[in-house]
Coordinates of C-alpha atoms in Angstrom, one line a residue:
M1 CA -40.1 8.7 -4.4
R2 CA -36.6 9.9 -3.4
I3 CA -36.1 10.6 0.3
P4 CA -34.1 13.7 1.1
K5 CA -30.7 12.9 2.5
R6 CA -31.2 15.3 5.5
L7 CA -34.3 13.4 6.4
M8 CA -32.5 10.1 6.2
V9 CA -29.7 11.4 8.5
A10 CA -32.2 12.8 10.9
A11 CA -34.1 9.5 11.0
A12 CA -30.8 7.6 11.6
I13 CA -29.8 9.9 14.5
T14 CA -33.3 9.6 16.0
A15 CA -33.1 5.8 15.8
I16 CA -29.7 5.7 17.5
A17 CA -30.9 8.0 20.3
A18 CA -34.0 5.9 20.8
R19 CA -32.0 2.7 21.0
R20 CA -29.7 4.1 23.6
K21 CA -32.5 5.5 25.6
F22 CA -34.5 2.3 25.8
T23 CA -31.6 -0.3 26.0
A24 CA -30.5 -1.0 29.5
P25 CA -26.7 -0.6 30.0
Y26 CA -24.7 -3.7 30.7
E27 CA -23.8 -4.0 34.4
L28 CA -20.2 -4.8 35.0
T29 CA -20.2 -5.1 38.8
G30 CA -19.3 -8.7 39.8
K31 CA -18.6 -9.8 36.2
S32 CA -15.6 -11.9 35.2
V33 CA -13.5 -10.4 32.4
L34 CA -10.7 -12.1 30.3
I35 CA -8.3 -9.6 28.6
T36 CA -5.7 -10.8 26.1
G37 CA -2.5 -8.7 26.0
G38 CA -3.5 -7.6 29.5
S39 CA 0.0 -7.2 31.0
R40 CA 0.9 -3.8 29.5
G41 CA -0.2 -0.9 27.4
L42 CA -3.9 -0.6 26.5
G43 CA -4.6 -4.0 28.0
L44 CA -3.4 -2.9 31.4
A45 CA -5.5 0.4 31.1
L46 CA -8.6 -1.7 30.2
A47 CA -8.0 -4.0 33.2
A48 CA -7.8 -0.9 35.5
E49 CA -11.1 0.4 34.0
F50 CA -12.9 -2.9 34.5
L51 CA -11.6 -3.1 38.1
K52 CA -12.8 0.4 38.8
R53 CA -16.3 -0.7 37.6
G54 CA -16.4 -3.7 40.0
S55 CA -15.3 -6.5 37.7
A56 CA -12.8 -9.3 38.3
V57 CA -10.1 -9.6 35.6
T58 CA -8.0 -12.4 34.1
L59 CA -5.0 -11.1 32.3
M60 CA -3.4 -13.2 29.5
A61 CA 0.0 -12.4 28.1
R62 CA 3.2 -14.3 27.0
D63 CA 5.6 -12.9 29.6
P64 CA 5.1 -14.2 33.2
A65 CA 7.3 -11.3 34.6
E66 CA 5.2 -8.7 32.9
L67 CA 2.1 -10.3 34.2
E68 CA 3.4 -10.3 37.7
R69 CA 4.3 -6.6 37.5
A70 CA 0.8 -5.8 36.1
A71 CA -1.0 -7.7 38.9
T72 CA 1.1 -5.9 41.5
Q73 CA 0.4 -2.5 39.9
L74 CA -3.3 -3.2 39.7
G75 CA -3.7 -4.5 43.3
A76 CA -7.3 -5.3 43.8
G77 CA -6.5 -8.5 45.7
G78 CA -8.3 -11.6 44.6
R79 CA -10.0 -9.8 41.7
V80 CA -6.9 -10.1 39.5
Q81 CA -5.4 -13.3 38.2
T82 CA -2.9 -13.9 35.4
V83 CA -2.4 -16.7 32.8
A84 CA 0.8 -16.9 30.8
G85 CA 0.1 -18.0 27.2
D86 CA 0.4 -17.3 23.5
V87 CA -2.9 -16.3 21.7
T88 CA -1.7 -18.2 18.6
R89 CA -1.7 -21.5 20.6
Q90 CA -5.2 -22.9 20.9
E91 CA -4.2 -24.9 24.0
D92 CA -3.2 -21.7 25.7
L93 CA -6.5 -20.1 24.8
R94 CA -8.4 -23.0 26.2
R95 CA -6.4 -22.8 29.4
A96 CA -7.0 -19.1 29.8
L97 CA -10.8 -19.6 29.4
A98 CA -10.7 -22.5 31.9
E99 CA -8.7 -20.5 34.5
A100 CA -11.0 -17.5 34.2
T101 CA -14.0 -19.7 34.7
R102 CA -12.4 -21.7 37.6
V103 CA -11.1 -18.7 39.6
H104 CA -14.0 -16.2 39.0
G105 CA -16.9 -18.6 38.6
G106 CA -17.5 -18.1 34.9
L107 CA -16.8 -15.7 32.0
D108 CA -19.0 -12.7 31.2
V109 CA -16.8 -10.5 29.1
L110 CA -14.1 -11.4 26.6
V111 CA -11.7 -8.6 25.6
N112 CA -9.6 -9.4 22.5
N113 CA -6.9 -6.8 22.8
A114 CA -3.6 -8.6 22.1
G115 CA -1.9 -7.5 18.9
L116 CA 1.2 -7.0 16.8
I117 CA 2.3 -3.9 14.9
Q118 CA 4.8 -3.5 12.2
S119 CA 6.0 -0.2 10.9
G120 CA 7.8 0.4 7.6
P121 CA 7.4 0.8 3.8
L122 CA 5.3 -1.8 1.9
A123 CA 8.4 -2.6 -0.2
N124 CA 10.2 -3.8 3.0
M125 CA 7.3 -6.0 4.1
T126 CA 7.2 -9.7 3.3
E127 CA 4.4 -12.2 2.8
A128 CA 5.4 -13.7 6.1
D129 CA 4.8 -10.4 7.8
F130 CA 1.2 -10.3 6.6
R131 CA 0.7 -13.9 7.7
D132 CA 2.2 -13.5 11.1
I133 CA 0.2 -10.4 12.0
M134 CA -3.0 -12.0 10.7
E135 CA -2.5 -14.9 13.1
V136 CA -2.3 -12.6 16.1
N137 CA -4.6 -9.7 15.2
A138 CA -7.4 -11.5 13.3
F139 CA -7.4 -15.3 13.7
A140 CA -6.6 -15.4 17.4
P141 CA -9.6 -13.2 18.4
L142 CA -11.9 -15.2 16.1
I143 CA -10.7 -18.6 17.5
L144 CA -10.9 -17.4 21.2
T145 CA -14.3 -15.9 20.7
R146 CA -15.6 -19.1 19.2
L147 CA -14.1 -21.2 22.0
A148 CA -15.8 -18.8 24.6
V149 CA -19.3 -18.9 23.0
P150 CA -20.7 -21.7 25.2
E151 CA -19.9 -19.9 28.4
L152 CA -20.8 -16.5 27.1
R153 CA -24.1 -17.9 25.9
R154 CA -24.8 -19.3 29.3
R155 CA -24.2 -16.0 31.0
G156 CA -25.5 -13.6 28.3
G157 CA -22.0 -12.2 28.0
R158 CA -20.2 -9.6 25.9
V159 CA -17.2 -9.5 23.5
L160 CA -15.0 -6.5 22.9
L161 CA -12.8 -6.5 19.8
V162 CA -10.0 -3.9 19.8
S163 CA -9.5 -3.0 16.2
S164 CA -8.2 0.4 15.0
V165 CA -8.8 3.4 12.8
G166 CA -6.3 1.5 10.6
G167 CA -9.1 -1.1 10.3
K168 CA -11.3 1.6 8.6
V169 CA -8.7 3.5 6.6
A170 CA -5.4 1.9 5.4
V171 CA -2.5 3.8 7.0
P172 CA 0.7 4.2 5.0
H173 CA 3.7 2.3 6.3
L174 CA 1.4 0.1 8.4
A175 CA 0.2 -2.1 5.6
P176 CA 0.2 -5.5 7.4
Y177 CA -1.3 -3.9 10.5
S178 CA -4.1 -2.3 8.5
V179 CA -4.9 -5.5 6.6
S180 CA -5.2 -7.4 9.9
K181 CA -7.4 -4.7 11.5
F182 CA -9.7 -4.5 8.4
A183 CA -10.1 -8.3 8.8
L184 CA -10.8 -7.9 12.6
T185 CA -13.4 -5.2 11.9
G186 CA -15.1 -7.5 9.5
I187 CA -15.0 -10.4 12.0
G188 CA -16.6 -8.1 14.5
Q189 CA -19.5 -7.3 12.2
A190 CA -20.0 -11.0 11.4
L191 CA -19.9 -12.1 15.0
R192 CA -22.2 -9.3 16.0
A193 CA -24.9 -10.6 13.6
E194 CA -24.3 -14.3 14.1
L195 CA -24.1 -14.3 17.9
A196 CA -27.0 -11.9 18.6
G197 CA -29.4 -14.9 18.6
D198 CA -27.3 -16.5 21.3
G199 CA -27.8 -13.4 23.5
I200 CA -24.1 -12.4 23.1
G201 CA -23.3 -8.8 22.4
V202 CA -20.2 -7.9 20.3
T203 CA -18.7 -4.5 20.2
T204 CA -15.8 -3.5 17.9
V205 CA -13.8 -0.4 18.8
C206 CA -11.6 1.5 16.3
P207 CA -9.3 3.8 18.3
T208 CA -6.9 6.4 17.0
V209 CA -3.3 6.3 18.1
M210 CA -3.0 6.2 21.9
R211 CA -0.3 7.1 24.5
T212 CA 0.2 3.6 25.8
G213 CA 4.0 3.4 25.6
S214 CA 3.8 0.6 23.1
P215 CA 5.8 1.9 20.1
R216 CA 9.0 0.3 21.6
Q217 CA 7.3 -3.1 21.2
A218 CA 6.6 -2.5 17.4
Q219 CA 8.7 -4.3 14.7
V220 CA 10.3 -1.6 12.5
K221 CA 11.5 -2.0 9.0
G222 CA 13.2 0.1 6.4
Q223 CA 15.1 3.1 7.7
H224 CA 14.8 1.9 11.3
Q225 CA 15.6 5.0 13.3
K226 CA 13.6 7.4 11.0
E227 CA 10.6 5.1 10.9
Y228 CA 10.6 4.6 14.6
A229 CA 11.1 8.3 15.4
L230 CA 8.1 9.2 13.2
F231 CA 5.9 6.4 14.6
A232 CA 6.8 7.1 18.3
T233 CA 6.5 10.9 17.9
V234 CA 3.0 10.7 16.3
D235 CA 1.9 8.2 18.9
N236 CA 2.6 10.6 21.6
L237 CA 1.4 13.9 20.2
P238 CA -1.3 15.2 22.6
L239 CA -3.4 16.8 19.8
I240 CA -3.4 13.6 17.7
S241 CA -3.1 10.8 20.2
L242 CA -5.4 9.9 23.0
D243 CA -4.5 9.2 26.7
A244 CA -4.7 5.5 27.2
R245 CA -6.9 5.8 30.3
V246 CA -9.4 8.0 28.4
A247 CA -9.4 5.5 25.5
A248 CA -10.0 2.5 27.9
R249 CA -12.9 4.3 29.5
R250 CA -14.5 5.1 26.2
M251 CA -14.1 1.5 25.0
V252 CA -15.7 0.1 28.1
D253 CA -18.5 2.7 27.7
A254 CA -19.1 1.4 24.2
L255 CA -19.3 -2.1 25.5
V256 CA -21.7 -1.2 28.3
R257 CA -24.0 0.7 25.8
G258 CA -23.9 -2.3 23.5
D259 CA -22.5 -0.4 20.5
A260 CA -21.9 -2.4 17.3
E261 CA -18.9 -0.3 16.4
A262 CA -17.3 2.8 17.9
P263 CA -14.5 5.1 16.7
I264 CA -12.4 6.1 19.7
G265 CA -10.8 9.5 19.5
G266 CA -11.4 12.6 17.4
S267 CA -9.1 11.7 14.6
A268 CA -10.6 8.2 14.3
F269 CA -14.0 9.8 14.0
V270 CA -12.9 12.2 11.3
L271 CA -11.0 9.6 9.3
K272 CA -13.8 7.1 9.5
Y273 CA -16.4 9.5 8.0
A274 CA -13.9 11.1 5.6
Q275 CA -13.4 7.6 4.1
A276 CA -17.1 7.0 4.0
L277 CA -18.1 10.3 2.5
A278 CA -15.1 11.2 0.3
P279 CA -13.1 8.0 -0.4
Q280 CA -11.4 9.4 -3.5
L281 CA -10.2 12.6 -1.7
T282 CA -9.0 10.6 1.4
A283 CA -7.1 8.2 -0.9
D284 CA -5.4 11.1 -2.7
L285 CA -4.4 12.8 0.5
L286 CA -3.0 9.6 2.0
A287 CA -1.0 9.0 -1.3
L288 CA 0.3 12.6 -1.1
G289 CA 1.3 12.1 2.6
T290 CA 3.2 9.0 1.8
R291 CA 5.6 11.0 -0.3
F292 CA 7.0 12.6 2.8
L293 CA 7.6 9.4 4.7
P294 CA 11.0 7.6 4.9
A295 CA 11.9 5.8 1.6
P296 CA 12.3 2.0 1.5
I297 CA 15.8 0.6 1.5
P298 CA 17.2 -2.8 0.4
G299 CA 16.5 -5.7 2.7
D300 CA 13.6 -6.7 5.0
D301 CA 15.3 -7.0 8.4
A302 CA 13.1 -6.0 11.3
I303 CA 14.2 -4.7 14.8
P304 CA 12.0 -3.9 17.8
G305 CA 11.4 -0.2 18.4
S306 CA 13.3 -0.4 21.6
E307 CA 16.5 -0.9 19.5
A308 CA 15.8 2.0 17.2
E309 CA 15.6 4.7 20.0
T310 CA 17.3 8.0 19.3
P311 CA 17.8 11.0 21.7
L312 CA 14.7 12.4 20.1
T313 CA 12.5 9.5 21.2
L314 CA 14.5 8.4 24.2
H315 CA 14.0 11.7 26.0
N316 CA 10.4 12.4 25.1
P317 CA 8.8 12.9 28.5
I318 CA 5.3 12.1 27.3
K319 CA 6.5 8.8 25.8
S320 CA 8.7 7.9 28.7
G321 CA 5.8 8.6 31.2
A322 CA 3.4 6.3 29.3
E323 CA 6.0 3.6 29.2
R324 CA 6.4 3.7 32.9
E325 CA 2.7 3.9 33.7
F326 CA 1.6 1.1 31.4
N327 CA 4.4 -1.5 32.2
E328 CA 6.2 -1.2 28.9
L329 CA 9.7 -1.2 30.5
D330 CA 11.7 -4.0 32.2
G331 CA 14.3 -3.1 34.8
K332 CA 17.1 -2.9 32.1
S333 CA 15.1 -0.7 29.8
E334 CA 14.0 1.6 32.6
S335 CA 17.5 2.3 33.8
K336 CA 18.6 3.0 30.2
S337 CA 15.9 5.6 29.7
D338 CA 16.5 7.5 33.0

């Protein structure tokens, strides 16, 4: 007997509602949280959100000066500590875990947030670009989570994986990034199933573009200024992008609820379900949209977004405000943008 689709949808909605009603939310007060990529952008916004909910945070990032500025900005006294390290170096990951445990008495929540982004046509991307971004965006979270399992098991902890809408729908001119985020979304699903028996909850969030001030950190290929102008502008459009503080709050809410996977932002929700319900139409629309993007050029040289600024991007007040708020500027860059 065939079950009507509407009945199946209603049953699924009822099951989700019942699960949320009878599942106790995860309490964050007094918990120890380790955040990779925690010195700026979304990582800094997530740190502020966890502190607001009574947690202690350990921030891991590569740049000691950025970490120092982030800790000063967050305040919160002894509830913030920093560890300088590279997520692609296993010894640095072990040291970050050890420091979080030593200073805050253990580890309850692991937030895998550190990531790379490369913008440009597929024709300008190399195999090395795909391998480099996979190391940071997919393998590092997998390795760090596995290293953290004994402590998370002991404390009944949680893992938050920051994927992307690009990990559900491949975004043109972000091919390596989308590949890495698809991998991370799959890692999240596998970890969720495998670690449930250890009492460890895993939540994967797939946000839309966010106003974090991070485009200037992206590696840009192809027609550098055109690519960057498009990327930085879309990233800061209020109707498309999401305020980083709002995004951080929704991500932490998803962790607290124990969601398996959560789209963050309206456009992420729409794209996720468009891909699921109408994959052919979605693919055709993305292919059509690609025709209007900057064409590839000979060569595969990459420059950081900060070196591809134009008057259009440099004097965008929304972008500049996010860069200041989320520690994306050093002293030299800040004086240049004023």
